[in-house]
mmCIF file of C-alpha atoms and ligand atoms in Angstrom:
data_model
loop_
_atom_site.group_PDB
_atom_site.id
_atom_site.type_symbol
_atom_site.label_atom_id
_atom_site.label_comp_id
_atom_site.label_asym_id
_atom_site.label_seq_id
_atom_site.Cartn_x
_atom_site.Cartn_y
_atom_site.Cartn_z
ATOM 1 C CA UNK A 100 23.451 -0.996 -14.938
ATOM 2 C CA UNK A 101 22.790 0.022 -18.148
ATOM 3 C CA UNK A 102 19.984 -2.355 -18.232
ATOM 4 C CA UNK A 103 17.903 -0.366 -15.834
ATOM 5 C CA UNK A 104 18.200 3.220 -17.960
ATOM 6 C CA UNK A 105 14.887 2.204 -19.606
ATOM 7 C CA UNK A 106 13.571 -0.763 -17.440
ATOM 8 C CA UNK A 107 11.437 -0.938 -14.274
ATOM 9 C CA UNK A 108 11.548 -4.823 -13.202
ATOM 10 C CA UNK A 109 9.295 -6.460 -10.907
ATOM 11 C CA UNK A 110 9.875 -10.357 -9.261
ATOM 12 C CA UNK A 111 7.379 -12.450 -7.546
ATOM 13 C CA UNK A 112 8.117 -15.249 -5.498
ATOM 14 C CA UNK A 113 8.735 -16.621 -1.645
ATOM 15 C CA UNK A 114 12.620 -16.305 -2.101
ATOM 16 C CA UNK A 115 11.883 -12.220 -2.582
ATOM 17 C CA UNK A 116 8.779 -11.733 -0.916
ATOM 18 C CA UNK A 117 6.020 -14.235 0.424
ATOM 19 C CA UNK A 118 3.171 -11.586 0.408
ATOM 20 C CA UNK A 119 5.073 -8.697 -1.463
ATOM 21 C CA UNK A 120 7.307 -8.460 -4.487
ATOM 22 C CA UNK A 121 10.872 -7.236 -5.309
ATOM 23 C CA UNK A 122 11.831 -4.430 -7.849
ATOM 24 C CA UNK A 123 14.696 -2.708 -9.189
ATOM 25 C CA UNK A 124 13.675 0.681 -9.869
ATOM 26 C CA UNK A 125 15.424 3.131 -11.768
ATOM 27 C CA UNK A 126 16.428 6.219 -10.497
ATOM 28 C CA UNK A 127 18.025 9.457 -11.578
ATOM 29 C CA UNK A 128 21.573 8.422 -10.902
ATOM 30 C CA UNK A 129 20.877 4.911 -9.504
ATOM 31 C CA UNK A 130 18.783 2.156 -9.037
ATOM 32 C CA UNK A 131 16.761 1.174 -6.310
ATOM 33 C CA UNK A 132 17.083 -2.590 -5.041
ATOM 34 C CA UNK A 133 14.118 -3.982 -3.147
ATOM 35 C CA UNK A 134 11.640 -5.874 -1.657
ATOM 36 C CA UNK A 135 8.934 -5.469 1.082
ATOM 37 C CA UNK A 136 7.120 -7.588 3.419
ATOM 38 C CA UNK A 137 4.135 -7.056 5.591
ATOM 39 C CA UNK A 138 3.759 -10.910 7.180
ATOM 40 C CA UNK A 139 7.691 -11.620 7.783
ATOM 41 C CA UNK A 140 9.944 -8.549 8.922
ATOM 42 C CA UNK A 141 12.386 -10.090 10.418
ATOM 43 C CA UNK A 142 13.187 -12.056 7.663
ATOM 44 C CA UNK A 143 14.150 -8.943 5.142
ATOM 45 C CA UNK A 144 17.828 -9.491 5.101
ATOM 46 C CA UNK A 145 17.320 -12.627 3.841
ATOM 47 C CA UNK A 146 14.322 -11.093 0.951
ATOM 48 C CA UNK A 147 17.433 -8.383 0.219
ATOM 49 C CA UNK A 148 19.538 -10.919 -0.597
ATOM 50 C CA UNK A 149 17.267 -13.279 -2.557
ATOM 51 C CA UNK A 150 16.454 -9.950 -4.838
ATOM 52 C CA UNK A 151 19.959 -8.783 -5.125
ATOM 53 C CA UNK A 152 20.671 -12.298 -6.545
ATOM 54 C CA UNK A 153 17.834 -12.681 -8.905
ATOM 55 C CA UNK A 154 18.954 -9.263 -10.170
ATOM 56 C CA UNK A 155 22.127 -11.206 -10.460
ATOM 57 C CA UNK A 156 24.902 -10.021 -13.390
ATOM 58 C CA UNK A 157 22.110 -7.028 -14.618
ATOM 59 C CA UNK A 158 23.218 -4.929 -11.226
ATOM 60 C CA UNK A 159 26.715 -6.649 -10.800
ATOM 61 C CA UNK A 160 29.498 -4.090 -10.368
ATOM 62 C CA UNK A 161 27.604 -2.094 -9.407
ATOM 63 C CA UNK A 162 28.165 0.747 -6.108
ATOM 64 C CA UNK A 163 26.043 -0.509 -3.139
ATOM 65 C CA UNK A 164 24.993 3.381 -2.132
ATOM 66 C CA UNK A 165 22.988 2.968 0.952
ATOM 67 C CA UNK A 166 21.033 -0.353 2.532
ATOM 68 C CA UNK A 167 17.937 0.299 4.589
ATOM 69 C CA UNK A 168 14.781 -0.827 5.252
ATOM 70 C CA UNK A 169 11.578 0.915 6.584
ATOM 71 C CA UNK A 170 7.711 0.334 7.573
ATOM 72 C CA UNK A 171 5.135 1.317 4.734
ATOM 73 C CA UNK A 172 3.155 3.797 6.365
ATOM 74 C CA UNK A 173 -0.482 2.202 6.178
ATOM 75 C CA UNK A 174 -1.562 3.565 9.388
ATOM 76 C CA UNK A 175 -2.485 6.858 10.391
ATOM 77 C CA UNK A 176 -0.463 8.371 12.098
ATOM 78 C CA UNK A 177 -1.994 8.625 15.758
ATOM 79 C CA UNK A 178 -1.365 12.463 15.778
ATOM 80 C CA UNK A 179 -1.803 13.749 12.448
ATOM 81 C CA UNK A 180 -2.348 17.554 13.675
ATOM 82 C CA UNK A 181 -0.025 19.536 16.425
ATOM 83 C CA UNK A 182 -0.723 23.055 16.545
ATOM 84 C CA UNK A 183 -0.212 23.854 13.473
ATOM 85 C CA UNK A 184 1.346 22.025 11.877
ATOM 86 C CA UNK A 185 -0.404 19.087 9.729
ATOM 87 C CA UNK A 186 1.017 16.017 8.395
ATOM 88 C CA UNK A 187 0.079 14.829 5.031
ATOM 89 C CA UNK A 188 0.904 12.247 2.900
ATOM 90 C CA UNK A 189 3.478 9.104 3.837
ATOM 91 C CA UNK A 190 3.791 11.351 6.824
ATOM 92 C CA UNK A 191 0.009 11.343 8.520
ATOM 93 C CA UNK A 192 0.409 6.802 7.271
ATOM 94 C CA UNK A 193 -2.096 7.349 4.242
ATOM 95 C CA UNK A 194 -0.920 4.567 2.503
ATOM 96 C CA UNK A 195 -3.654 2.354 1.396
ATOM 97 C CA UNK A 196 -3.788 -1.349 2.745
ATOM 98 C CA UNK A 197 -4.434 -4.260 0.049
ATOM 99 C CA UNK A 198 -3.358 -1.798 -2.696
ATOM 100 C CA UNK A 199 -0.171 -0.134 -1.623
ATOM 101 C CA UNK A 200 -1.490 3.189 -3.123
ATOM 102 C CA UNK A 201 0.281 6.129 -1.374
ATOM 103 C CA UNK A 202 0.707 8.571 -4.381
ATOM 104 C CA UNK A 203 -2.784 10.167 -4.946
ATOM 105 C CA UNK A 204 -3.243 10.180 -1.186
ATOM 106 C CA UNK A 205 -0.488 12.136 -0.625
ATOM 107 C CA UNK A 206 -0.859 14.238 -3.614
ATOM 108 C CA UNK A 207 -4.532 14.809 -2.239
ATOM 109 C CA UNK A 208 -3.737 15.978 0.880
ATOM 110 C CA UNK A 209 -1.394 18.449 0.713
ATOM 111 C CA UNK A 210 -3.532 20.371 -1.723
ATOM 112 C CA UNK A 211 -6.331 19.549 0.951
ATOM 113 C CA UNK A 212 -4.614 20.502 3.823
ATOM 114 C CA UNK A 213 -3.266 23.870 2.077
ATOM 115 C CA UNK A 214 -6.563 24.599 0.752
ATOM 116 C CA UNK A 215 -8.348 24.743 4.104
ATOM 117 C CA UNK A 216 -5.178 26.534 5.965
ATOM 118 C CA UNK A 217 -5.208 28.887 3.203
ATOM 119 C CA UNK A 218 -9.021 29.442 3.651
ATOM 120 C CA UNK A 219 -9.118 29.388 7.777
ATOM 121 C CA UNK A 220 -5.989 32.391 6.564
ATOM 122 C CA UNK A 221 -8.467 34.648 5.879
ATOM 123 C CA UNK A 222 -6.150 36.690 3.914
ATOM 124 C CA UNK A 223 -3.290 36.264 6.372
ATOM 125 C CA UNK A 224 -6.152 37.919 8.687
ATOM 126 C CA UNK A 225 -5.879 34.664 11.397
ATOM 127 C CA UNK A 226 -3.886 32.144 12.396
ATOM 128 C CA UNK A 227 -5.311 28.550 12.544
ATOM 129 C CA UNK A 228 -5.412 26.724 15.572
ATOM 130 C CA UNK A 229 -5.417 23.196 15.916
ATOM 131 C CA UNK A 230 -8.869 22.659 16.286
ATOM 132 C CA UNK A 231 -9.267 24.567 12.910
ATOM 133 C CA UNK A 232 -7.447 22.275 10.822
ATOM 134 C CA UNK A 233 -8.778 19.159 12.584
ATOM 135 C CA UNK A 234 -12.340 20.147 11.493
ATOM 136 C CA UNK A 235 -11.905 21.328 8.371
ATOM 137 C CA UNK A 236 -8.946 19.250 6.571
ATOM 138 C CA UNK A 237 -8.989 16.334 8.574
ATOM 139 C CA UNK A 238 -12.321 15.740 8.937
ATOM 140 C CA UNK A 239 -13.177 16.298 4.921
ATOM 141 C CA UNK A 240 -10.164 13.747 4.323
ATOM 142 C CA UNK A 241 -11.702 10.870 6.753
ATOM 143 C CA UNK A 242 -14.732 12.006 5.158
ATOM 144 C CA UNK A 243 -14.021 10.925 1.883
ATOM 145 C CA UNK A 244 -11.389 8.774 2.482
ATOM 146 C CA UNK A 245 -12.498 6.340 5.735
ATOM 147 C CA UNK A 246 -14.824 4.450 4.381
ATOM 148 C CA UNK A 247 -11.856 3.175 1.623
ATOM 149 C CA UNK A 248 -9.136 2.618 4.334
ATOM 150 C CA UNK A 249 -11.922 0.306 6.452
ATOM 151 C CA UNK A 250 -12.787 -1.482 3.283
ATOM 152 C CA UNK A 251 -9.399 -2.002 2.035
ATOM 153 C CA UNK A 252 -8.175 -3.018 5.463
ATOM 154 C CA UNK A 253 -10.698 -5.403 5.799
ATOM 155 C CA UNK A 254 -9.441 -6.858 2.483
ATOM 156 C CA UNK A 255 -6.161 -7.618 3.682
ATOM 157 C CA UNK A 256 -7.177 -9.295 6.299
ATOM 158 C CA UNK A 257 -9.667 -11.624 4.988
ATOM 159 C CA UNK A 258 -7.019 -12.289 1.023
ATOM 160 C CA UNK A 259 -3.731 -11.396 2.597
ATOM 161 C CA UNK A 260 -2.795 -13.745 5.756
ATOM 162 C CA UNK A 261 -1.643 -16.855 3.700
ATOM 163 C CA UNK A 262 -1.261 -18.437 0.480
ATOM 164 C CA UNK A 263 -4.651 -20.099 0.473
ATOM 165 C CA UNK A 264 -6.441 -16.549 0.742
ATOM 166 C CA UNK A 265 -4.078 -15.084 -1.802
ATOM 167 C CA UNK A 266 -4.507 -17.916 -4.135
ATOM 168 C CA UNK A 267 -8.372 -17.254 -3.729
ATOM 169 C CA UNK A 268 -8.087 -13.490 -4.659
ATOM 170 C CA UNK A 269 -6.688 -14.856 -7.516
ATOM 171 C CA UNK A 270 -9.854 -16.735 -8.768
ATOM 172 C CA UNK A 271 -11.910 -14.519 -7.482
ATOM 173 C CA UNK A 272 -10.134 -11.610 -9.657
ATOM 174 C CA UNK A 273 -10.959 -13.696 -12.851
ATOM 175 C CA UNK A 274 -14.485 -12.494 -12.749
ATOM 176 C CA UNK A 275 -15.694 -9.423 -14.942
ATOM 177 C CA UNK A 276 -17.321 -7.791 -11.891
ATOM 178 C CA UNK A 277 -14.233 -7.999 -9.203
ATOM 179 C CA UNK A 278 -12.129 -6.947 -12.050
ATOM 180 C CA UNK A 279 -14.618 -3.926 -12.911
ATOM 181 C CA UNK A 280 -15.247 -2.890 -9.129
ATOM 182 C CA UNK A 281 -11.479 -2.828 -8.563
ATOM 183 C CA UNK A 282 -10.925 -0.980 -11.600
ATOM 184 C CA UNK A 283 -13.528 1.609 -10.736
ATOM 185 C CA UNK A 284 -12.260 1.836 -6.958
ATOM 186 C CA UNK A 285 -8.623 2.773 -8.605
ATOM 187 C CA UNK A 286 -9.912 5.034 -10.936
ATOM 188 C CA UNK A 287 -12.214 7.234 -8.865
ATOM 189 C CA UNK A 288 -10.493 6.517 -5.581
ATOM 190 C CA UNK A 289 -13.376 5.339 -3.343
ATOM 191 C CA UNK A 290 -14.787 1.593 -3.114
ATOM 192 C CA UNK A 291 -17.509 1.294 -6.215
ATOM 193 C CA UNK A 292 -19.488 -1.445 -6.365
ATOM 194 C CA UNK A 293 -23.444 -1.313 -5.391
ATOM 195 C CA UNK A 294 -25.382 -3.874 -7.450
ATOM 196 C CA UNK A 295 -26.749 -5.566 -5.017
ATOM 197 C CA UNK A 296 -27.713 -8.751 -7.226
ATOM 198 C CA UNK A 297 -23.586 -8.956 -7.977
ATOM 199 C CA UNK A 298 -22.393 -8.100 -4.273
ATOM 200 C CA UNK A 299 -24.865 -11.367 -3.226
ATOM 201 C CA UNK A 300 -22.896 -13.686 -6.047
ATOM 202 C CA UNK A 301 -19.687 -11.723 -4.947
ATOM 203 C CA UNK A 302 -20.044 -13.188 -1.757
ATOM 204 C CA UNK A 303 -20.921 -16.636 -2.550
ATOM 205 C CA UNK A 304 -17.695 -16.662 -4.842
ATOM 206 C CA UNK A 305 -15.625 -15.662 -2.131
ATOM 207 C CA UNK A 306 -16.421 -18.312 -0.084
ATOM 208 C CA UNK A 307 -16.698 -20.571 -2.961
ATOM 209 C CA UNK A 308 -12.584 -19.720 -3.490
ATOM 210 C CA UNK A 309 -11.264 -19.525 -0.105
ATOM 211 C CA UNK A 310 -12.605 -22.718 0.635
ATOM 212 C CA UNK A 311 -10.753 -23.847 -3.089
ATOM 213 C CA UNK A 312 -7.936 -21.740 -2.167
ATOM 214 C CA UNK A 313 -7.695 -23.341 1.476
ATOM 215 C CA UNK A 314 -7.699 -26.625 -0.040
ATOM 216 C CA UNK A 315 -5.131 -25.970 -2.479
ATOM 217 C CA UNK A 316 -2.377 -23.696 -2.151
ATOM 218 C CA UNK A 317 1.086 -24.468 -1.220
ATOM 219 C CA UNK A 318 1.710 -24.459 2.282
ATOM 220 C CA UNK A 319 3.206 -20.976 3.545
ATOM 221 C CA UNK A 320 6.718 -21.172 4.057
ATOM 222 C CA UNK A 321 7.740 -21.067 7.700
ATOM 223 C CA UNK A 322 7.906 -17.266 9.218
ATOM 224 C CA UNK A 323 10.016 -16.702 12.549
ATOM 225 C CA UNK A 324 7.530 -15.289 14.395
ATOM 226 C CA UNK A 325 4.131 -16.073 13.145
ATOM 227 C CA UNK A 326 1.742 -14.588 15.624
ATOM 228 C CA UNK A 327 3.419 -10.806 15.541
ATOM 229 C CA UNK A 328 3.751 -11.400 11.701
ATOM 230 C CA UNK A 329 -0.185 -12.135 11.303
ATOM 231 C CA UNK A 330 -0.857 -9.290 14.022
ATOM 232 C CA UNK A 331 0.476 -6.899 11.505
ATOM 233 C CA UNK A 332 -1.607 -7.539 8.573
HETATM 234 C C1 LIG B 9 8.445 -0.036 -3.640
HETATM 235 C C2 LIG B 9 7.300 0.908 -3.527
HETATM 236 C C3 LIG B 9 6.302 0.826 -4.462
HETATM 237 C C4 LIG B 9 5.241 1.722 -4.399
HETATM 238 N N1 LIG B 9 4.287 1.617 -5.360
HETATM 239 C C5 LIG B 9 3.293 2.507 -5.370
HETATM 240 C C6 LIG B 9 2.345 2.479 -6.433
HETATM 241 O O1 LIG B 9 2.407 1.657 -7.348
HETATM 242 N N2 LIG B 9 1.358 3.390 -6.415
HETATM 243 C C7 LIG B 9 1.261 4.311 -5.422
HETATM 244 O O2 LIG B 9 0.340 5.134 -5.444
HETATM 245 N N3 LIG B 9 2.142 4.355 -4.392
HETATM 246 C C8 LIG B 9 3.166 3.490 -4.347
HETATM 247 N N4 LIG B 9 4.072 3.538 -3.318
HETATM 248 C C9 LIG B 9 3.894 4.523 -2.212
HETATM 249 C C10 LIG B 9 4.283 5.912 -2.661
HETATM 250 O O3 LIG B 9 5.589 5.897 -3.221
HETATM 251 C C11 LIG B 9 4.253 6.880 -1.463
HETATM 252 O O4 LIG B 9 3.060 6.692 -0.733
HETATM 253 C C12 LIG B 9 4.334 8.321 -1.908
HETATM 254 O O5 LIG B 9 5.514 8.542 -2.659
HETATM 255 C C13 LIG B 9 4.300 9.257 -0.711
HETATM 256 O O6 LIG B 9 4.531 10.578 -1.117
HETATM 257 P P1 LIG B 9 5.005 11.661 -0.062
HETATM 258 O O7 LIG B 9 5.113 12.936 -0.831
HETATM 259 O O8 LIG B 9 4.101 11.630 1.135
HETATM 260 O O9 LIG B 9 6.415 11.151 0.453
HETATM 261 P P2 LIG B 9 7.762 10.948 -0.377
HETATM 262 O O10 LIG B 9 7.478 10.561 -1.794
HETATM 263 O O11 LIG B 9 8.595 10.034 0.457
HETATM 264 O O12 LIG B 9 8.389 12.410 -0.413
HETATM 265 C C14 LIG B 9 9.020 12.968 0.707
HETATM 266 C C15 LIG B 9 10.184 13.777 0.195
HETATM 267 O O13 LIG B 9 10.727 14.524 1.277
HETATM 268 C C16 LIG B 9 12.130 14.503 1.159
HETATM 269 N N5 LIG B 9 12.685 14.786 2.483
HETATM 270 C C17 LIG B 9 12.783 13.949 3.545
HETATM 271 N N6 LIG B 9 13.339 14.567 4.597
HETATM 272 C C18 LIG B 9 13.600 15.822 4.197
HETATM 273 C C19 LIG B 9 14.161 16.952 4.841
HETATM 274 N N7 LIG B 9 14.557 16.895 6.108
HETATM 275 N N8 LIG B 9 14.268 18.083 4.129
HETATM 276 C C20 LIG B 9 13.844 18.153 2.848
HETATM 277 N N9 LIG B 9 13.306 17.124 2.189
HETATM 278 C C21 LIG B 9 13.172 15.971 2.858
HETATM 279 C C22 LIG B 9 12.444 13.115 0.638
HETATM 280 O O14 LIG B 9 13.712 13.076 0.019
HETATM 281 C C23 LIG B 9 11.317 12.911 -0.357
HETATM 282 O O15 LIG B 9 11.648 13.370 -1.636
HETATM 283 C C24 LIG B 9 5.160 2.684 -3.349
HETATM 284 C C25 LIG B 9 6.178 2.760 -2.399
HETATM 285 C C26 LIG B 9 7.242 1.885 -2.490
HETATM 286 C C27 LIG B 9 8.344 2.007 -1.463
#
């Protein structure tokens, strides 16, 4: 395990993960072991094995502490507000589709959600109701942050499904503009991207590649339950 005291590793492949990859993270006291899969659940055993054995002699020996698998929370939560108290975070399902990004979500808000309770507080003068919170945290959140979710779901769905759409987000990710937009939409944390002159070409290249991809790419493997698997992209 000594390996893993300075080293973050990252694998790529159908063995691990046909839509996902597979790390070994290190931890404070351990290393975490994984893999993740939005298109083929039911098949994760078989990922957690295939990643445990690419791993191979680097985690050999070592304690197996816990083995468990869970959803990534990329949906809000239906309920995000009861009385009073809010969900934020992994929590309220602010995961971002396409990306993964949970982090700066979750960091964002909590300090949103404390920053309105604390200001519906008056001083400790009131106590917010439901209603309060849902029109003053939630509603600045899906403010801001709705329009992202929608685009970045709709991204998923259209460069996500099968290895023909993934292999054309690959090409299309060679051009300067995709690579600047996406780099812009991480940085600032809402879609950029309104030349309209570059959207038009954007669009013509994306049909341009998922026709190349379609044409091209090695056929998916075969999942166990292919309709529920495609539902949940
Ligand atoms: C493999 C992987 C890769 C990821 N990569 C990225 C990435 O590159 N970028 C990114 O932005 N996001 C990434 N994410 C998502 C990101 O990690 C989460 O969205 C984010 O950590 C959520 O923060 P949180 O505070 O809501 O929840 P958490 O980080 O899960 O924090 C919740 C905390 O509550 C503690 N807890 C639970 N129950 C109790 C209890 N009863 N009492 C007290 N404490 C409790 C837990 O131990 C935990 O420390 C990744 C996630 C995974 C799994």
């Amino acid at each position: 395990m000594k390996f893993y005291e300075e080293m973050a590793e990252m694998y790529v492949g159908d063995d691990v993960s046909p839509d996902f990859y597979g790390w070994v993270f290190p931890k404070y006291d351990h290393v975490g072991v994984g893999t993740g899969t939005v298109v083929n659940r039911p098949a994760i055993k078989q990922y957690q094995k295939a990643i445990r054995d690419r791993a191979g002699d680097k985690i050999s020996g070592g304690k197996i502490i816990k083995v468990e698998a869970h959803p990534i929370p990329e949906h809000y939560r239906p309920r995000r507000v009861q009385g009073r108290i809010a969900l934020v975070g992994d929590a309220a399902g602010y995961v971002t589709k396409c990306s993964g990004e949970g982090i700066y979500f979750a960091a964002k808000s909590g300090r949103m959600a404390a920053q309105e309770i604390v200001s519906l507080m008056k001083g400790g003068q009131h106590l917010p109701t439901q209603s309060e919170i849902e029109q003053t945290y939630l509603k600045k959140y899906d403010g801001k942050y709705g329009p992202t979710y929608v685009v970045l779901d709709i991204l998923q769905k259209v460069f996500y499904p099968n290895n023909g759409a993934r292999e054309a987000f690959v090409e299309l990710c060679k051009s300067k503009y995709v690579q600047q937009v996406t780099f812009d939409s991480y940085l600032y944390k809402t879609v950029q991207g309104n030349n309209p002159l570059d959207d038009l070409k954007l669009l013509g290249d994306t049909i341009g590649c998922l026709i190349k991809g379609y044409a091209n790419a090695k056929p998916d493997q075969e999942f166990s339950n292919p309709i529920e698997s495609q539902k949940r992209i």
